[in-house]
mmCIF file of C-alpha atoms in Angstrom:
data_model
loop_
_atom_site.group_PDB
_atom_site.id
_atom_site.type_symbol
_atom_site.label_atom_id
_atom_site.label_comp_id
_atom_site.label_asym_id
_atom_site.label_seq_id
_atom_site.Cartn_x
_atom_site.Cartn_y
_atom_site.Cartn_z
ATOM 1 C CA ARG A 2 -10.245 -14.097 -8.826
ATOM 2 C CA VAL A 3 -8.490 -15.811 -11.465
ATOM 3 C CA PHE A 4 -10.668 -17.900 -13.693
ATOM 4 C CA GLU A 5 -7.888 -19.384 -15.897
ATOM 5 C CA THR A 6 -4.423 -19.092 -17.160
ATOM 6 C CA GLY A 7 -2.581 -20.142 -19.963
ATOM 7 C CA ARG A 8 -0.845 -19.158 -23.342
ATOM 8 C CA THR A 9 -1.966 -18.071 -26.665
ATOM 9 C CA ASP A 10 -1.675 -20.138 -30.006
ATOM 10 C CA GLU A 11 1.346 -17.673 -30.236
ATOM 11 C CA GLY A 12 2.755 -18.445 -26.901
ATOM 12 C CA VAL A 13 2.086 -14.857 -25.112
ATOM 13 C CA PRO A 14 0.441 -16.084 -21.575
ATOM 14 C CA TYR A 15 -2.285 -14.706 -20.500
ATOM 15 C CA ILE A 16 -4.549 -14.389 -17.277
ATOM 16 C CA CYS A 17 -8.650 -14.385 -17.406
ATOM 17 C CA THR A 18 -9.691 -12.607 -13.779
ATOM 18 C CA GLU A 19 -13.487 -11.564 -12.912
ATOM 19 C CA TYR A 20 -14.586 -8.052 -13.963
ATOM 20 C CA LEU A 21 -15.327 -5.365 -11.736
ATOM 21 C CA PRO A 22 -16.268 -1.896 -12.977
ATOM 22 C CA GLY A 23 -15.107 0.627 -10.910
ATOM 23 C CA ARG A 24 -12.088 3.558 -10.425
ATOM 24 C CA LEU A 25 -9.170 3.590 -8.847
ATOM 25 C CA LEU A 26 -7.813 4.741 -5.730
ATOM 26 C CA SER A 27 -5.477 7.434 -7.240
ATOM 27 C CA ASP A 28 -8.463 9.041 -9.139
ATOM 28 C CA ASP A 29 -10.043 9.822 -5.947
ATOM 29 C CA ILE A 30 -6.689 10.988 -4.037
ATOM 30 C CA VAL A 31 -6.144 13.270 -7.204
ATOM 31 C CA ASP A 32 -9.515 14.996 -7.059
ATOM 32 C CA LEU A 33 -10.240 15.474 -2.894
ATOM 33 C CA ALA A 34 -8.709 14.414 0.493
ATOM 34 C CA LEU A 35 -11.320 11.563 1.693
ATOM 35 C CA PRO A 36 -13.296 11.943 4.550
ATOM 36 C CA VAL A 37 -11.814 10.093 7.847
ATOM 37 C CA THR A 38 -14.971 7.357 7.824
ATOM 38 C CA GLN A 39 -13.937 6.496 3.900
ATOM 39 C CA VAL A 40 -10.157 6.613 4.590
ATOM 40 C CA CYS A 41 -10.879 4.152 7.245
ATOM 41 C CA HIS A 42 -12.951 1.936 5.537
ATOM 42 C CA ILE A 43 -10.738 1.281 2.565
ATOM 43 C CA GLY A 44 -7.305 1.438 4.626
ATOM 44 C CA ALA A 45 -8.820 -1.751 6.650
ATOM 45 C CA GLN A 46 -9.725 -3.346 3.448
ATOM 46 C CA ILE A 47 -6.389 -2.924 2.000
ATOM 47 C CA ALA A 48 -5.004 -3.981 5.286
ATOM 48 C CA ARG A 49 -7.144 -7.148 5.549
ATOM 49 C CA VAL A 50 -6.061 -8.282 2.002
ATOM 50 C CA LEU A 51 -2.256 -7.543 2.832
ATOM 51 C CA ALA A 52 -2.593 -9.799 6.133
ATOM 52 C CA SER A 53 -4.269 -12.802 3.767
ATOM 53 C CA ALA A 54 -1.336 -12.365 1.190
ATOM 54 C CA HIS A 55 1.259 -11.877 3.900
ATOM 55 C CA LYS A 56 -0.171 -15.053 5.738
ATOM 56 C CA ARG A 57 0.476 -16.977 2.267
ATOM 57 C CA GLY A 58 3.928 -15.827 2.120
ATOM 58 C CA ILE A 59 3.141 -12.962 -0.824
ATOM 59 C CA ILE A 60 4.546 -9.042 -0.237
ATOM 60 C CA HIS A 61 3.060 -7.032 -2.736
ATOM 61 C CA ARG A 62 5.926 -4.567 -3.080
ATOM 62 C CA GLY A 63 4.123 -2.734 -5.960
ATOM 63 C CA LEU A 64 1.255 -1.119 -3.390
ATOM 64 C CA ASN A 65 0.160 2.051 -4.508
ATOM 65 C CA PRO A 66 -3.069 3.773 -5.389
ATOM 66 C CA ASP A 67 -3.147 2.714 -8.974
ATOM 67 C CA ALA A 68 -3.248 -0.637 -7.721
ATOM 68 C CA ILE A 69 -6.575 -0.099 -5.168
ATOM 69 C CA LEU A 70 -9.431 -0.956 -7.227
ATOM 70 C CA LEU A 71 -12.435 0.516 -5.891
ATOM 71 C CA TYR A 72 -16.010 -0.440 -6.742
ATOM 72 C CA THR A 73 -19.645 -0.888 -5.602
ATOM 73 C CA GLU A 74 -21.352 -3.755 -3.873
ATOM 74 C CA ARG A 75 -24.792 -3.058 -2.716
ATOM 75 C CA ASP A 76 -25.084 0.441 -0.698
ATOM 76 C CA ASP A 77 -20.974 0.293 -0.306
ATOM 77 C CA HIS A 78 -19.113 2.475 -3.116
ATOM 78 C CA HIS A 79 -15.787 1.865 -1.586
ATOM 79 C CA ARG A 80 -15.002 -1.834 -2.179
ATOM 80 C CA VAL A 81 -12.091 -2.497 -2.233
ATOM 81 C CA LYS A 82 -10.234 -5.078 -4.915
ATOM 82 C CA LEU A 83 -5.831 -5.452 -4.456
ATOM 83 C CA LEU A 84 -4.284 -5.364 -7.850
ATOM 84 C CA ASP A 85 -1.520 -5.550 -9.745
ATOM 85 C CA PHE A 86 0.955 -8.361 -8.051
ATOM 86 C CA GLY A 87 3.405 -8.074 -10.988
ATOM 87 C CA LEU A 88 5.833 -7.039 -8.829
ATOM 88 C CA ALA A 89 5.061 -9.440 -6.057
ATOM 89 C CA HIS A 90 7.950 -11.295 -3.950
ATOM 90 C CA LEU A 91 7.108 -14.949 -2.552
ATOM 91 C CA THR A 92 8.518 -15.941 1.130
ATOM 92 C CA ALA A 93 7.967 -19.392 2.823
ATOM 93 C CA PRO A 94 4.436 -18.722 4.327
ATOM 94 C CA GLY A 95 4.532 -17.637 7.889
ATOM 95 C CA ASN A 96 8.400 -16.237 7.304
ATOM 96 C CA ASP A 97 9.203 -13.223 9.114
ATOM 97 C CA GLU A 98 12.721 -12.684 7.958
ATOM 98 C CA PRO A 99 13.499 -9.943 6.200
ATOM 99 C CA GLN A 100 14.382 -10.606 1.895
ATOM 100 C CA LEU A 101 17.117 -9.443 0.175
ATOM 101 C CA THR A 102 15.740 -8.430 -3.549
ATOM 102 C CA GLN A 103 18.581 -8.484 -6.331
ATOM 103 C CA ILE A 104 20.800 -5.515 -6.001
ATOM 104 C CA GLY A 105 20.307 -3.346 -8.693
ATOM 105 C CA GLN A 106 16.455 -4.263 -9.059
ATOM 106 C CA ARG A 107 14.599 -1.644 -6.943
ATOM 107 C CA LEU A 108 11.121 -1.408 -8.597
ATOM 108 C CA GLY A 109 8.252 0.569 -7.667
ATOM 109 C CA ASN A 110 7.362 4.503 -7.425
ATOM 110 C CA PRO A 111 9.592 6.653 -5.260
ATOM 111 C CA GLU A 112 6.452 8.096 -3.577
ATOM 112 C CA TYR A 113 5.746 4.264 -2.229
ATOM 113 C CA MET A 114 8.901 2.733 -1.071
ATOM 114 C CA ALA A 115 10.098 1.960 2.621
ATOM 115 C CA PRO A 116 13.205 3.025 3.957
ATOM 116 C CA GLU A 117 14.863 -0.333 3.937
ATOM 117 C CA TYR A 118 14.046 -1.277 0.436
ATOM 118 C CA ILE A 119 15.699 2.038 -0.716
ATOM 119 C CA GLU A 120 18.557 1.707 1.402
ATOM 120 C CA THR A 121 19.186 -2.220 1.527
ATOM 121 C CA TYR A 122 17.080 -3.753 -1.149
ATOM 122 C CA THR A 123 15.398 -5.821 2.198
ATOM 123 C CA LEU A 124 11.690 -6.058 2.311
ATOM 124 C CA ASP A 125 9.191 -7.813 4.456
ATOM 125 C CA ALA A 126 5.501 -7.391 5.280
ATOM 126 C CA LYS A 127 6.248 -4.394 6.786
ATOM 127 C CA THR A 128 7.434 -3.282 3.908
ATOM 128 C CA ASP A 129 4.234 -3.057 2.629
ATOM 129 C CA LEU A 130 2.560 -2.055 5.807
ATOM 130 C CA TYR A 131 5.065 1.332 5.302
ATOM 131 C CA VAL A 132 3.270 2.016 1.937
ATOM 132 C CA LEU A 133 -0.194 1.218 3.466
ATOM 133 C CA GLY A 134 0.785 4.048 5.687
ATOM 134 C CA VAL A 135 1.634 6.487 2.745
ATOM 135 C CA MET A 136 -1.665 5.976 1.084
ATOM 136 C CA VAL A 137 -3.897 6.451 4.215
ATOM 137 C CA PHE A 138 -1.571 9.579 4.730
ATOM 138 C CA GLU A 139 -2.305 10.596 1.227
ATOM 139 C CA MET A 140 -5.933 10.094 1.431
ATOM 140 C CA LEU A 141 -6.421 12.027 4.277
ATOM 141 C CA CYS A 142 -4.095 15.050 3.320
ATOM 142 C CA GLY A 143 -4.201 15.028 -0.764
ATOM 143 C CA GLN A 144 -0.589 14.176 -0.836
ATOM 144 C CA PRO A 145 2.098 11.815 -0.054
ATOM 145 C CA PRO A 146 4.204 12.703 3.226
ATOM 146 C CA PHE A 147 7.173 13.089 0.784
ATOM 147 C CA VAL A 148 7.203 15.358 -2.348
ATOM 148 C CA GLY A 149 9.714 16.605 -4.673
ATOM 149 C CA ARG A 150 12.202 15.079 -7.438
ATOM 150 C CA PRO A 151 12.497 11.138 -7.129
ATOM 151 C CA MET A 152 15.885 11.219 -5.805
ATOM 152 C CA ASN A 153 14.915 13.609 -2.989
ATOM 153 C CA ILE A 154 11.799 11.892 -2.369
ATOM 154 C CA LEU A 155 14.005 8.539 -1.920
ATOM 155 C CA SER A 156 16.169 10.452 0.470
ATOM 156 C CA GLN A 157 13.360 11.744 2.456
ATOM 157 C CA HIS A 158 11.898 8.614 3.052
ATOM 158 C CA CYS A 159 14.931 7.297 4.824
ATOM 159 C CA ASP A 160 15.971 10.545 6.570
ATOM 160 C CA LYS A 161 13.112 13.127 7.345
ATOM 161 C CA GLU A 162 10.272 12.831 9.810
ATOM 162 C CA PRO A 163 6.794 12.786 8.509
ATOM 163 C CA TRP A 164 4.226 15.677 9.513
ATOM 164 C CA ALA A 165 1.370 14.141 11.494
ATOM 165 C CA PRO A 166 -1.625 13.844 9.093
ATOM 166 C CA SER A 167 -3.836 16.069 11.140
ATOM 167 C CA ASP A 168 -0.979 19.186 10.397
ATOM 168 C CA LEU A 169 -1.844 18.899 6.789
ATOM 169 C CA ALA A 170 -5.104 17.655 6.154
ATOM 170 C CA GLU A 171 -8.212 19.858 5.763
ATOM 171 C CA GLN A 172 -10.294 18.379 7.949
ATOM 172 C CA ASP A 173 -9.981 16.761 11.737
ATOM 173 C CA VAL A 174 -7.882 13.737 11.896
ATOM 174 C CA PRO A 175 -8.551 12.131 15.626
ATOM 175 C CA GLU A 176 -5.439 11.571 17.377
ATOM 176 C CA TRP A 177 -5.848 7.579 17.360
ATOM 177 C CA LEU A 178 -5.227 7.608 13.452
ATOM 178 C CA ASP A 179 -2.513 10.525 13.520
ATOM 179 C CA GLN A 180 -0.621 7.931 15.903
ATOM 180 C CA LEU A 181 -1.279 4.847 13.697
ATOM 181 C CA VAL A 182 -0.012 6.628 10.313
ATOM 182 C CA LEU A 183 2.847 7.788 11.980
ATOM 183 C CA ALA A 184 3.687 3.928 13.376
ATOM 184 C CA LEU A 185 3.246 2.665 9.832
ATOM 185 C CA LEU A 186 5.666 5.406 8.426
ATOM 186 C CA ALA A 187 8.443 4.628 11.315
ATOM 187 C CA LYS A 188 11.457 4.420 9.933
ATOM 188 C CA GLN A 189 12.713 1.347 11.331
ATOM 189 C CA PRO A 190 10.359 -1.798 10.563
ATOM 190 C CA LYS A 191 10.667 -2.877 14.258
ATOM 191 C CA ASP A 192 8.706 0.271 15.238
ATOM 192 C CA ARG A 193 5.822 -0.504 12.923
ATOM 193 C CA PRO A 194 2.519 -2.209 13.942
ATOM 194 C CA LYS A 195 3.302 -6.023 14.579
ATOM 195 C CA ASP A 196 1.429 -7.004 11.195
ATOM 196 C CA ALA A 197 -1.518 -6.166 9.107
ATOM 197 C CA ARG A 198 -3.976 -7.863 11.464
ATOM 198 C CA GLN A 199 -3.249 -5.380 14.145
ATOM 199 C CA VAL A 200 -3.627 -2.319 11.601
ATOM 200 C CA VAL A 201 -7.067 -3.579 10.795
ATOM 201 C CA ARG A 202 -8.090 -3.466 14.869
#
């Protein structure tokens, strides 16, 4: 939650937000593959936040495990807050048309970029859904679907079909979850789930 915004006497802009002690999702992914039940719990929360943002015309664009804060609320140690909207792209609420970002201004981490953003600099709500698929894959398997040098990773996002999580995970991944992750990682946005609310369901 944002409590206050403004500028210091020196003219530096600031934002005052709530303080939530916790850890980043990237900390858990590095240490171990998360159990399926926790992956579903965390993934559904991220999808709910994306659904709320997308409804308001906000595309995160910088989604990655460093932007997910896990904190404790009551007995739940995996409550989610979505951080770092510094790269967010604004559209008209309810506008489902892909948007073109400025050529030469592709921003973000290669492991967490959608094919259409890499190839044509276009993005919409389904661009965030692709990256959600990358993160769910990584939570299940302990690594993202595509690894290597940055340019090689970008090429794989566009040209290489990902493994099913069950092929790499050191745990049993149910078939429905395999299918959901692969749908999120579809190369064409039209082949991904309709929206984040469908992902939650």
